[in-house]
Coordinates of C-alpha atoms in Angstrom, one line a residue:
X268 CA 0.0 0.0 0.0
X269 CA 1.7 3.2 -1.2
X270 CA 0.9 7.0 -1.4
X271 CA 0.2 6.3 -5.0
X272 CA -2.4 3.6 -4.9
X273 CA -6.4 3.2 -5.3
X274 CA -6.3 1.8 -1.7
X275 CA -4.1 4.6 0.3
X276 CA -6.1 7.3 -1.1
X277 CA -9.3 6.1 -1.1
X278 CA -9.9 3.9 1.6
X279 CA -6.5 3.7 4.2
X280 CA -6.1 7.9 4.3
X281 CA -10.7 8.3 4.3
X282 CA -11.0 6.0 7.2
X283 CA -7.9 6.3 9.0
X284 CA -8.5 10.2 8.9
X285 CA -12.3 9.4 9.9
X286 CA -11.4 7.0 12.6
X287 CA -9.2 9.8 14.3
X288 CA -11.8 12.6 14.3
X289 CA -15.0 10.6 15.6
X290 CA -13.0 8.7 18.2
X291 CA -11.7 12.1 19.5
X292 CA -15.1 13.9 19.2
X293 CA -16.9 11.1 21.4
X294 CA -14.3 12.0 24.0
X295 CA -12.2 8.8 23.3
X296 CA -8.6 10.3 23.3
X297 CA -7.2 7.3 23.8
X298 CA -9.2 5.4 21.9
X299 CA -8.1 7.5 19.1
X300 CA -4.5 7.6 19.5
X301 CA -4.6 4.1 19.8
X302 CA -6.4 3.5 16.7
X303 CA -4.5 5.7 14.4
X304 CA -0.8 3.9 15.9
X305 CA -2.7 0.3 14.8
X306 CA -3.4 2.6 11.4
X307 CA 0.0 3.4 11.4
X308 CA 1.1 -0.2 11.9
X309 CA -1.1 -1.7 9.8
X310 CA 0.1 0.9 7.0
X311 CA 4.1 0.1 7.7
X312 CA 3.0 -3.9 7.5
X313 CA 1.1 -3.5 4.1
X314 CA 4.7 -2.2 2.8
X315 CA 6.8 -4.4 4.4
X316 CA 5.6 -7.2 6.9
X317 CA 9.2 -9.4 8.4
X318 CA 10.3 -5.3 9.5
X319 CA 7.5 -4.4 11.7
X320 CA 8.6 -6.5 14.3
X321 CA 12.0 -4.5 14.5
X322 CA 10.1 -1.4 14.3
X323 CA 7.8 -2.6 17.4
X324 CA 10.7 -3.8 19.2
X325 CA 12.8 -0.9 18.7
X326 CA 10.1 1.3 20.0
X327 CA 9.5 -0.2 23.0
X328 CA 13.0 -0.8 24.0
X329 CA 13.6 3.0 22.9
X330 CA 10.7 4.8 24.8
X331 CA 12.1 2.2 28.2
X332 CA 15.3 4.0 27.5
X333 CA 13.6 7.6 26.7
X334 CA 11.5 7.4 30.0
X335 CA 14.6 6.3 32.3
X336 CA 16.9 8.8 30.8
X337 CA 13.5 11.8 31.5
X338 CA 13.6 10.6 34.8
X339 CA 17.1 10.4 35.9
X340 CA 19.7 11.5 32.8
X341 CA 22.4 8.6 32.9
X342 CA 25.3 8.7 29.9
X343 CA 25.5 5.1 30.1
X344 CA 22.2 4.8 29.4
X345 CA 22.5 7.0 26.4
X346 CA 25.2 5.5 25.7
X347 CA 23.4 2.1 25.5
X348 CA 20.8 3.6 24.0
X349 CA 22.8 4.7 20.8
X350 CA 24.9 1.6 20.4
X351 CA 21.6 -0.1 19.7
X352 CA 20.0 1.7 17.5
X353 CA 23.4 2.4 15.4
X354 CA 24.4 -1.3 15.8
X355 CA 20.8 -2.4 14.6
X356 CA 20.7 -0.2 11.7
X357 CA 24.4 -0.9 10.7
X358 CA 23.9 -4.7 11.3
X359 CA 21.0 -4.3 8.9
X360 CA 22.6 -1.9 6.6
X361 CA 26.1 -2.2 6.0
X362 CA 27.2 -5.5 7.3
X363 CA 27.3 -7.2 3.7
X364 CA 29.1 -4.3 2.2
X365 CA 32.0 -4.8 5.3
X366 CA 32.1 -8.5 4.9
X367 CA 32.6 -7.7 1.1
X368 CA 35.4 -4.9 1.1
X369 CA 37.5 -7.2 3.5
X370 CA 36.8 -10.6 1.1
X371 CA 38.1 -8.3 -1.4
X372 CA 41.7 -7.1 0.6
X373 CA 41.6 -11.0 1.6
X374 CA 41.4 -12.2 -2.0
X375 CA 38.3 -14.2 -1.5
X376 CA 34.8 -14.9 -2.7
X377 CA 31.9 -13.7 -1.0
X378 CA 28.5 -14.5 -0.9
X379 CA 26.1 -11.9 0.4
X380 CA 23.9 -12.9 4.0
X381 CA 20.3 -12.9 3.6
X382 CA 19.8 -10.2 6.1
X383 CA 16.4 -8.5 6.6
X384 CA 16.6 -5.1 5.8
X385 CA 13.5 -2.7 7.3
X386 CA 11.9 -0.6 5.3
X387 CA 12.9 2.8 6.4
X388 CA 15.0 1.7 9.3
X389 CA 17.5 4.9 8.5
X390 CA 14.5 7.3 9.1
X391 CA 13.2 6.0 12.1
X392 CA 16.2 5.0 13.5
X393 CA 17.2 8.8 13.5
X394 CA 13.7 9.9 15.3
X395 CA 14.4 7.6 17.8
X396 CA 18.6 8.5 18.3
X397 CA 17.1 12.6 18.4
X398 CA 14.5 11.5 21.1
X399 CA 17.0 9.8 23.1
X400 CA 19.8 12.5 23.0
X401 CA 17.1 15.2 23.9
X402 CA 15.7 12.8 26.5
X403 CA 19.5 13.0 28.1
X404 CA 19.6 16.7 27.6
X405 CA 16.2 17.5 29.4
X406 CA 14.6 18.5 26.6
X407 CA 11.8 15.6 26.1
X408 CA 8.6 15.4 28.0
X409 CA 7.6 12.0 29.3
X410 CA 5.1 10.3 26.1
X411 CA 2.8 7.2 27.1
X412 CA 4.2 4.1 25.4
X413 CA 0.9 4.8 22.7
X414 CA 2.4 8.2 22.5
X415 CA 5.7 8.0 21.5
X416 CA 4.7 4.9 19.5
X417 CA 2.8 6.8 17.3
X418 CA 5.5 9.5 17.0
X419 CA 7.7 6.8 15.7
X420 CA 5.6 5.0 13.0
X421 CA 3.3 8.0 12.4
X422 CA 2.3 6.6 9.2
X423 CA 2.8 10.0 7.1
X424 CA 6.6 9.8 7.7
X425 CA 7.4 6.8 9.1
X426 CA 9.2 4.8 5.8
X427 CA 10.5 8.0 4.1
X428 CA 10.4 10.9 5.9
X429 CA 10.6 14.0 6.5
X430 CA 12.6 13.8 9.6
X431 CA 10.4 14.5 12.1
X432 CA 11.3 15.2 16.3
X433 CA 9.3 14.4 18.9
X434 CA 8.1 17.9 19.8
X435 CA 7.3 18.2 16.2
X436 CA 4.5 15.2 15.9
X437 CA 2.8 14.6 19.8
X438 CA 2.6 18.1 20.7
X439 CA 0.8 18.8 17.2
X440 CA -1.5 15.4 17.9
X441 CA -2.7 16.6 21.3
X442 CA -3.8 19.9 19.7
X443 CA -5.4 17.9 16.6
X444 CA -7.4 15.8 19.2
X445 CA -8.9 18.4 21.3
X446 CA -9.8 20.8 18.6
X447 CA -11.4 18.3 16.3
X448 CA -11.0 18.3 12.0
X449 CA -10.3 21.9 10.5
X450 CA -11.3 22.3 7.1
X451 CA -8.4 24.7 6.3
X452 CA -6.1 22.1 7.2
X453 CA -7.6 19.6 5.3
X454 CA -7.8 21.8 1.9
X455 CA -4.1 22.6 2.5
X456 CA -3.5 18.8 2.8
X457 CA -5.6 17.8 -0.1
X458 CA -3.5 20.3 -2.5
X459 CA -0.6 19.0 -1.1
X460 CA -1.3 15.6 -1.4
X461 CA -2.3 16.5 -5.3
X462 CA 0.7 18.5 -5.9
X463 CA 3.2 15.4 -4.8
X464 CA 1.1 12.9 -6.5
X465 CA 1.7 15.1 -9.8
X466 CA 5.3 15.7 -9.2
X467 CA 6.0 11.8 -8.7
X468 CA 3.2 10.3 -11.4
X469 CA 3.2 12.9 -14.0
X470 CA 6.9 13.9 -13.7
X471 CA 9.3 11.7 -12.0
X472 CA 8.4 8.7 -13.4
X473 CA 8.3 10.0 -16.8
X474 CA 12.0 11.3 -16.0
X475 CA 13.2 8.3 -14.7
X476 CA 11.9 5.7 -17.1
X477 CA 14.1 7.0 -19.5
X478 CA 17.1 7.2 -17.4
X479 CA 16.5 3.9 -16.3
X480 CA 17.2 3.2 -20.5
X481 CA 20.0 5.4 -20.8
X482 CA 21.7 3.6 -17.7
X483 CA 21.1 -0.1 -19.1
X484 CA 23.6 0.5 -22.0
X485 CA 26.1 2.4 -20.5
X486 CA 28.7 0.8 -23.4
X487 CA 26.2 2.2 -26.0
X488 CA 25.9 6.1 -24.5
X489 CA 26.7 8.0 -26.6
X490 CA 27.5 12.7 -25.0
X491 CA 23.7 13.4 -25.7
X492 CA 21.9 10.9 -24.4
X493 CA 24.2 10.5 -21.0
X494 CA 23.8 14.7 -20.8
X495 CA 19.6 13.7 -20.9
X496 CA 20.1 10.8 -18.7
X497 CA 22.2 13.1 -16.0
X498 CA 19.9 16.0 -16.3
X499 CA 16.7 13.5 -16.1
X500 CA 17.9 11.8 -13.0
X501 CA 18.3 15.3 -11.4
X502 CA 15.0 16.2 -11.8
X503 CA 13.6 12.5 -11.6
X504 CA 15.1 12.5 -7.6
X505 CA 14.0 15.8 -6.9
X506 CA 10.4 15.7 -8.0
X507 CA 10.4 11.8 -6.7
X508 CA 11.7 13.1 -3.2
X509 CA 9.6 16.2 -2.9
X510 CA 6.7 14.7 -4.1
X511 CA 7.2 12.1 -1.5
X512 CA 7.4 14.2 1.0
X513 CA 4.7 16.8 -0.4
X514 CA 2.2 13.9 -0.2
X515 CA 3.5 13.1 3.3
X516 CA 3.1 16.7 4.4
X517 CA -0.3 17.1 3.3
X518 CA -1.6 13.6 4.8
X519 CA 0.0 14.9 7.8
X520 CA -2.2 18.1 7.4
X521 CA -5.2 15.5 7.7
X522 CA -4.9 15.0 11.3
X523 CA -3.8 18.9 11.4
X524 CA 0.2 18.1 12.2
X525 CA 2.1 20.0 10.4
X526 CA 5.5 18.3 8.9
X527 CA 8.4 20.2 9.1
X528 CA 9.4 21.6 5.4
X529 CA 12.2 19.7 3.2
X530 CA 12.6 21.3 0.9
X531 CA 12.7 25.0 -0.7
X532 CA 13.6 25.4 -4.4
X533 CA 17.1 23.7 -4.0
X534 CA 18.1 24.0 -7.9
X535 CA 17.6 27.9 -7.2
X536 CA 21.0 27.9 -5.3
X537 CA 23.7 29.9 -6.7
X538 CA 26.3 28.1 -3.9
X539 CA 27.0 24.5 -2.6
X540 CA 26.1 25.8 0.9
X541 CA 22.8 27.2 0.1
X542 CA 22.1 24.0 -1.7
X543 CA 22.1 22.0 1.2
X544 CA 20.3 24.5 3.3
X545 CA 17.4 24.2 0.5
X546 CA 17.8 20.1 0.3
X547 CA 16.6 17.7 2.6
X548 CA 16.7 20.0 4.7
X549 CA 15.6 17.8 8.3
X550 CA 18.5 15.5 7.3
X551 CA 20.6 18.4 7.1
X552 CA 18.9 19.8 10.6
X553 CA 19.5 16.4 11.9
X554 CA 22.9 15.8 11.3
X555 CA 24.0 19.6 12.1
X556 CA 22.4 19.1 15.5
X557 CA 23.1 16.1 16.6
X558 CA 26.5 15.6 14.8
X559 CA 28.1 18.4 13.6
X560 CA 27.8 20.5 16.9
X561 CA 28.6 17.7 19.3
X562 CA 31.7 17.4 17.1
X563 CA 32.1 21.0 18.2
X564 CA 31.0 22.5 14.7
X565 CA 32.9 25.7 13.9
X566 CA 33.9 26.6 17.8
X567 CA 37.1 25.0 17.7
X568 CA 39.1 26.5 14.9
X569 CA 38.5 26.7 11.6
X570 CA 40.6 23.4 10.5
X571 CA 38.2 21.8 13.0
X572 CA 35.1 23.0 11.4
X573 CA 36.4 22.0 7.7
X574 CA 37.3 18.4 9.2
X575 CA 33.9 18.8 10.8
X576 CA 32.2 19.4 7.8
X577 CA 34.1 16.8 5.4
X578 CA 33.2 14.0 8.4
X579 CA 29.3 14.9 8.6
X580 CA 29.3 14.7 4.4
X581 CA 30.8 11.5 4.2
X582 CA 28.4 9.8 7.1
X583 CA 25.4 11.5 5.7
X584 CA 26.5 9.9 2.1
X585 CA 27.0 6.1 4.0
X586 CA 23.6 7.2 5.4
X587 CA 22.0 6.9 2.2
X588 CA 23.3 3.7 1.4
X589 CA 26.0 0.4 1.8
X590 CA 27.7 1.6 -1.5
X591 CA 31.4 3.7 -2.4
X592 CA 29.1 5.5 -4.7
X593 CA 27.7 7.1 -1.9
X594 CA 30.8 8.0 0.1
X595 CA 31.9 9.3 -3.1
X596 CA 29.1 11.4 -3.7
X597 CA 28.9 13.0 -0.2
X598 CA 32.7 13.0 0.0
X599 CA 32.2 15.7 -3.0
X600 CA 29.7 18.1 -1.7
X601 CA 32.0 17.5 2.0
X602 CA 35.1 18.6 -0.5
X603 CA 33.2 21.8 -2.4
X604 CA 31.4 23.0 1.3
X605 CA 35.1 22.5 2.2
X606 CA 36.3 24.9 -0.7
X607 CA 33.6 27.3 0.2
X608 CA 34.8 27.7 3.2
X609 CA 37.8 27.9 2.6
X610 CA 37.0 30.8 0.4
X611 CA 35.0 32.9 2.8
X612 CA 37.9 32.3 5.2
X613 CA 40.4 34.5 3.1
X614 CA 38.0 36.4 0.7
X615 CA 35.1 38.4 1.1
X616 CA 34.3 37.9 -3.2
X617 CA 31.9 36.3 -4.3
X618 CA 30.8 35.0 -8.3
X619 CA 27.7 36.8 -9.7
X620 CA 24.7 35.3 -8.9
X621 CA 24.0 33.5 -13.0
X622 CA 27.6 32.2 -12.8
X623 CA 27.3 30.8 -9.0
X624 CA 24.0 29.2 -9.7
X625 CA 25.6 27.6 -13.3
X626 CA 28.8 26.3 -11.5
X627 CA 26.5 25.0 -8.2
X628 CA 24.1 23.5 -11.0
X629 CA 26.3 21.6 -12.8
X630 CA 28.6 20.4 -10.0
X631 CA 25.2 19.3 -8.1
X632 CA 24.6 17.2 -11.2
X633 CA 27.6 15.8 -11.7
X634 CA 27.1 14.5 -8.1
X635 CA 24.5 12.6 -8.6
X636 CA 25.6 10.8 -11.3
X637 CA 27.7 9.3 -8.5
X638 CA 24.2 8.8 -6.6
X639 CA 22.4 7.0 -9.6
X640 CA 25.6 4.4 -10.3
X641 CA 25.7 1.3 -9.4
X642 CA 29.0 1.1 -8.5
X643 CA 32.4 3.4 -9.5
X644 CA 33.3 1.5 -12.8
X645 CA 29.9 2.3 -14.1
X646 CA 29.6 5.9 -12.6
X647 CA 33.6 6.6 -14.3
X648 CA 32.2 5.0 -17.8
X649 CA 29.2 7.0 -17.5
X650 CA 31.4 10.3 -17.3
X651 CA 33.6 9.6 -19.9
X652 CA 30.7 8.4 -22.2
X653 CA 29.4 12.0 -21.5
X654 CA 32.6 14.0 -21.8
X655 CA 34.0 12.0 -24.9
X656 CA 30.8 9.9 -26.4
X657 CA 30.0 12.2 -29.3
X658 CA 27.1 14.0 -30.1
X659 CA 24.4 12.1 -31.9
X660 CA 20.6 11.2 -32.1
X661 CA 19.1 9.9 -29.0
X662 CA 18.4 6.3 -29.1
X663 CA 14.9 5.1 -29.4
X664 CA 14.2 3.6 -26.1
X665 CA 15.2 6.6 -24.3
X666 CA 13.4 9.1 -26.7
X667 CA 9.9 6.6 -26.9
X668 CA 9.9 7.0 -22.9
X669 CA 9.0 10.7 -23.3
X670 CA 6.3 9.9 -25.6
X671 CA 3.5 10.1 -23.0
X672 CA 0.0 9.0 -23.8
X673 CA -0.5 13.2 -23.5
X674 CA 1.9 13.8 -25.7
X675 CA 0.3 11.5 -28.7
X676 CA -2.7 12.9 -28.2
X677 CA -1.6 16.7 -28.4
X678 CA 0.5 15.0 -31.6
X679 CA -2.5 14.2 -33.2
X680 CA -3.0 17.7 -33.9
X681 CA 0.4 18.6 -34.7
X682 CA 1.5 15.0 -36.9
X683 CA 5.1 15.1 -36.4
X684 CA 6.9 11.9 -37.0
X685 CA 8.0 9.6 -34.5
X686 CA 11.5 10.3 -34.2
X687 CA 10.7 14.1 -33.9
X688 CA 8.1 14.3 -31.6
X689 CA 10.9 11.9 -29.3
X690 CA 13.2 14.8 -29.5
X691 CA 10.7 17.5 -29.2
X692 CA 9.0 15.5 -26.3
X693 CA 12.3 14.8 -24.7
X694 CA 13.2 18.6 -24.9
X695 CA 9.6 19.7 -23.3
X696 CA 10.2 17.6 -20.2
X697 CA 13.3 18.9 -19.3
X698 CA 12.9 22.5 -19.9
X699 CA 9.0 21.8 -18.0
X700 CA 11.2 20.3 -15.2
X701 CA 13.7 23.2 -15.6
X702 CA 11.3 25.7 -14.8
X703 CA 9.1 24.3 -12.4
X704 CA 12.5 23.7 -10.2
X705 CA 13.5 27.5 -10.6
X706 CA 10.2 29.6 -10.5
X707 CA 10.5 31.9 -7.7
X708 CA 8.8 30.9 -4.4
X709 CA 8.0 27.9 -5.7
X710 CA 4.7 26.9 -4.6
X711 CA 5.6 22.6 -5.0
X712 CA 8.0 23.1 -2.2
X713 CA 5.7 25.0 0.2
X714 CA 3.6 23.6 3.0
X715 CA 1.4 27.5 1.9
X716 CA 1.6 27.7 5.8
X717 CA -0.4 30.4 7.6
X718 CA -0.9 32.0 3.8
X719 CA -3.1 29.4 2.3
X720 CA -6.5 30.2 1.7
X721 CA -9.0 27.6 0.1
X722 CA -10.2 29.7 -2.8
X723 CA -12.0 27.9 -6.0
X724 CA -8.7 28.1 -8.1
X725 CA -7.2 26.0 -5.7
X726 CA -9.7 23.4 -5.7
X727 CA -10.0 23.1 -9.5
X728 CA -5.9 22.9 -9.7
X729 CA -6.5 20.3 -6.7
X730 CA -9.3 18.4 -8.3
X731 CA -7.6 18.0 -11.9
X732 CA -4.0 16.9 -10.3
X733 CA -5.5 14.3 -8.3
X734 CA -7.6 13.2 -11.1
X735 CA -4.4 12.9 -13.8
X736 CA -2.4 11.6 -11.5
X737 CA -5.2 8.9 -10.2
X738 CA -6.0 8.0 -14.1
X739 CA -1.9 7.5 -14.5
X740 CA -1.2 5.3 -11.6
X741 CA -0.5 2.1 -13.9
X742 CA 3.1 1.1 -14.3
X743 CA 4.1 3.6 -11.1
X744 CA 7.3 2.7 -9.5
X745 CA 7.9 3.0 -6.1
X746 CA 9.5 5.9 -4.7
X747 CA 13.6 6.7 -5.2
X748 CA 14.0 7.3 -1.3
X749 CA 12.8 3.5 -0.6
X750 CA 16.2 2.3 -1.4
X751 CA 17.7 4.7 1.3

């Protein structure tokens, strides 16, 4: 059961929503809370069944540890605390890619453990390590065990994110339960809710299916088709990620919680640094809070903080997965945040705004294609397919994946041939993607906070989104961030 399915939208999100707001009305607070965490749970199952019992486990064991450490703040026991969650998640996570780095300095085989593998375990594993240290630091109430449950496998966030704190979610529940459904709320969820479902269906998936062709036949890439298989995996994460978490927001906005924001127009920056305060941005709060400033951050020198930073960059990219693609890949934007630093530290000039965002633009994409590989060899033939392949026609199974059924139908008017409408298609997507990442204040990255107003433009841009995107559910993949 995902965001984008008949039975999420029109019978799990209705009654779980429904279930909520008439338990709480009849006075049943508890009644309600417990229902929605058995929503919640019942939601995480229907995705992936063998990890819910690690997800119940670890939030028991976690709110034991949360409740001692309220009541009497104990390092060991934060201490404990930490070493399993961490040890659980890099059991899970990364145990097969250490076994297989030290066959390979051994000079033996290898044959991967089965090991089960939660879905989401990274997200909720980082709730649960925030809770904990704020628990130490006095900063955490004391939740019932239904509670901080919820707060944990809240079924908005819970596989995906945003990453949410504890003070973010109960606080916003209690509030949601005593004053009952507000209709403002729930129009600003709806739009959200149809805004991600457009980014993901209409867009992202689009984007990716022909990346997906490009990246099959890396041998066979020629400099054209890697540039649109580069620039369509920048947009295909992006619109995949924020659509996620745009849908996530607004079912959040349901039950009148709202999520904290993840993102805010990140392919506007004009300089690495204000990239990643525009990108998954709650990862970015997370580790700058409860890394990066416990590592002292920039109050011990200014080697310190560069060291800092390059650390946090290269355990946020392991974060993201078992894979020297990824340690790559945030071992780069660790090395440029590095070089930005470095040049505030002994100049006060900066580029012009077109030539920062350029240089930040391209360097962001280059990134990725670290990101998308699936290993080093293929992300290094990848690069020098695109630096040295030769410019020629795009290949038919990348240009056909662009070929929408909207697009034949607006080409029955126009009656350009195949292999033209490919290119013209091809071109439309990623200029449409181009510009709907840049437009100022871009209203796909907003939560519309206080501002919003249900007016009857809204609803007829709500109402048609959720309809395409409905009508185009068939042949959805699941969501990029899954893997993570």
């Amino acid at each position: 059961m995902l965001f984008h399915s008949y039975l999420f939208l029109l019978v799990f999100l209705p009654l779980a929503a429904g279930g909520w707001f008439f338990l709480n009305r009849r006075g049943y607070a508890r009644g309600a809370a417990l229902f929605l965490l058995c929503a919640s749970l019942v939601f995480y199952g229907a995705n992936d069944w063998r990890g819910l019992a690690v997800l119940v486990l670890s939030m028991l064991i976690n709110w034991r540890l949360g409740r001692r450490l309220t009541d009497a703040p104990s390092r060991p026991v934060l201490i404990l605390g930490l070493v399993l969650n961490l040890g659980v998640l890099g059991f899970c996570k990364y145990t097969n890619f250490v076994l297989s780095n030290l066959a390979l300095l051994l000079g033996r085989s290898f044959a991967p453990l089965s090991l089960l593998l939660p879905l989401g375990i990274s997200f909720f594993t980082f709730q649960q390590v925030a809770y904990l240290v704020d628990a130490y630091r006095g900063q955490a109430e004391t939740y019932t065990l239904t509670e901080y449950c919820l707060f944990v496998s809240f079924f908005p966030c819970v596989m995906s994110g945003p990453i949410a704190f504890h003070n973010e979610i109960i606080p916003a529940l209690r509030r949601s339960a005593v004053r009952g459904f507000d209709w403002e709320d729930g129009a600003r969820g709806l739009t959200l809710i149809a805004c991600g479902l457009a980014k993901k269906v209409l867009l992202a998936d689009t984007l990716g299916n022909a990346v997906n062709a490009a990246w099959s036949n890396l041998s066979g890439l020629n400099a054209s088709t890697a540039l649109v298989a580069m620039l369509g995996y920048t947009f295909q994460l992006y619109f995949d990620f924020s659509g996620y978490c745009d849908v996530a927001t607004g079912a959040a906005r349901l039950f009148g919680v709202p999520l904290p924001r993840n993102f805010d127009s990140p392919y506007r920056a004009c300089s690495i640094a204000a990239f990643w305060e525009r990108w998954h941005m709650t990862m970015t709060r997370f580790f700058t809070r409860y890394l990066y400033i416990p590592l002292g951050g920039s109050r011990r020198g200014f080697t310190r903080t560069c060291v800092n930073t390059l650390l946090v960059f290269l355990i946020s990219g392991l974060w993201h997965g078992a894979n020297w693609t990824f340690l790559v890949w945030g071992g780069l934007h660790g090395l440029a945040l590095v070089a930005y630093k470095l040049r505030d530290h002994f100049t006060d000039r900066h580029l012009p705004r077109p030539l920062g965002w350029l240089l930040t633009f391209l360097y962001v994409n280059l990134c990725w294609v670290f990101f998308r590989a699936p290993d080093l060899s293929s992300a290094r033939l990848f690069l020098t397919r695109l630096l040295t392949g030769g410019w020629s026609r795009l290949p038919y199974d990348v240009y056909s994946c662009f070929m929408t059924t909207e697009v034949k139908v607006v080409n029955q008017v126009l009656g350009l041939q195949s292999q033209t409408l490919g290119l013209t298609a091809t071109i439309f997507f990623l200029v449409l993607a181009l510009v709907l990442s840049l437009v100022p204040g871009n209203a796909l990255d907003r939560t519309r906070g206080e501002r919003f107003r249900p007016s009857g433009r809204t609803l007829a841009v709500t109402t048609v989104l959720l309809v395409w995107s409905v009508l185009s559910f068939t042949g959805v993949g699941t969501f990029l961030y899954f893997n993570f």
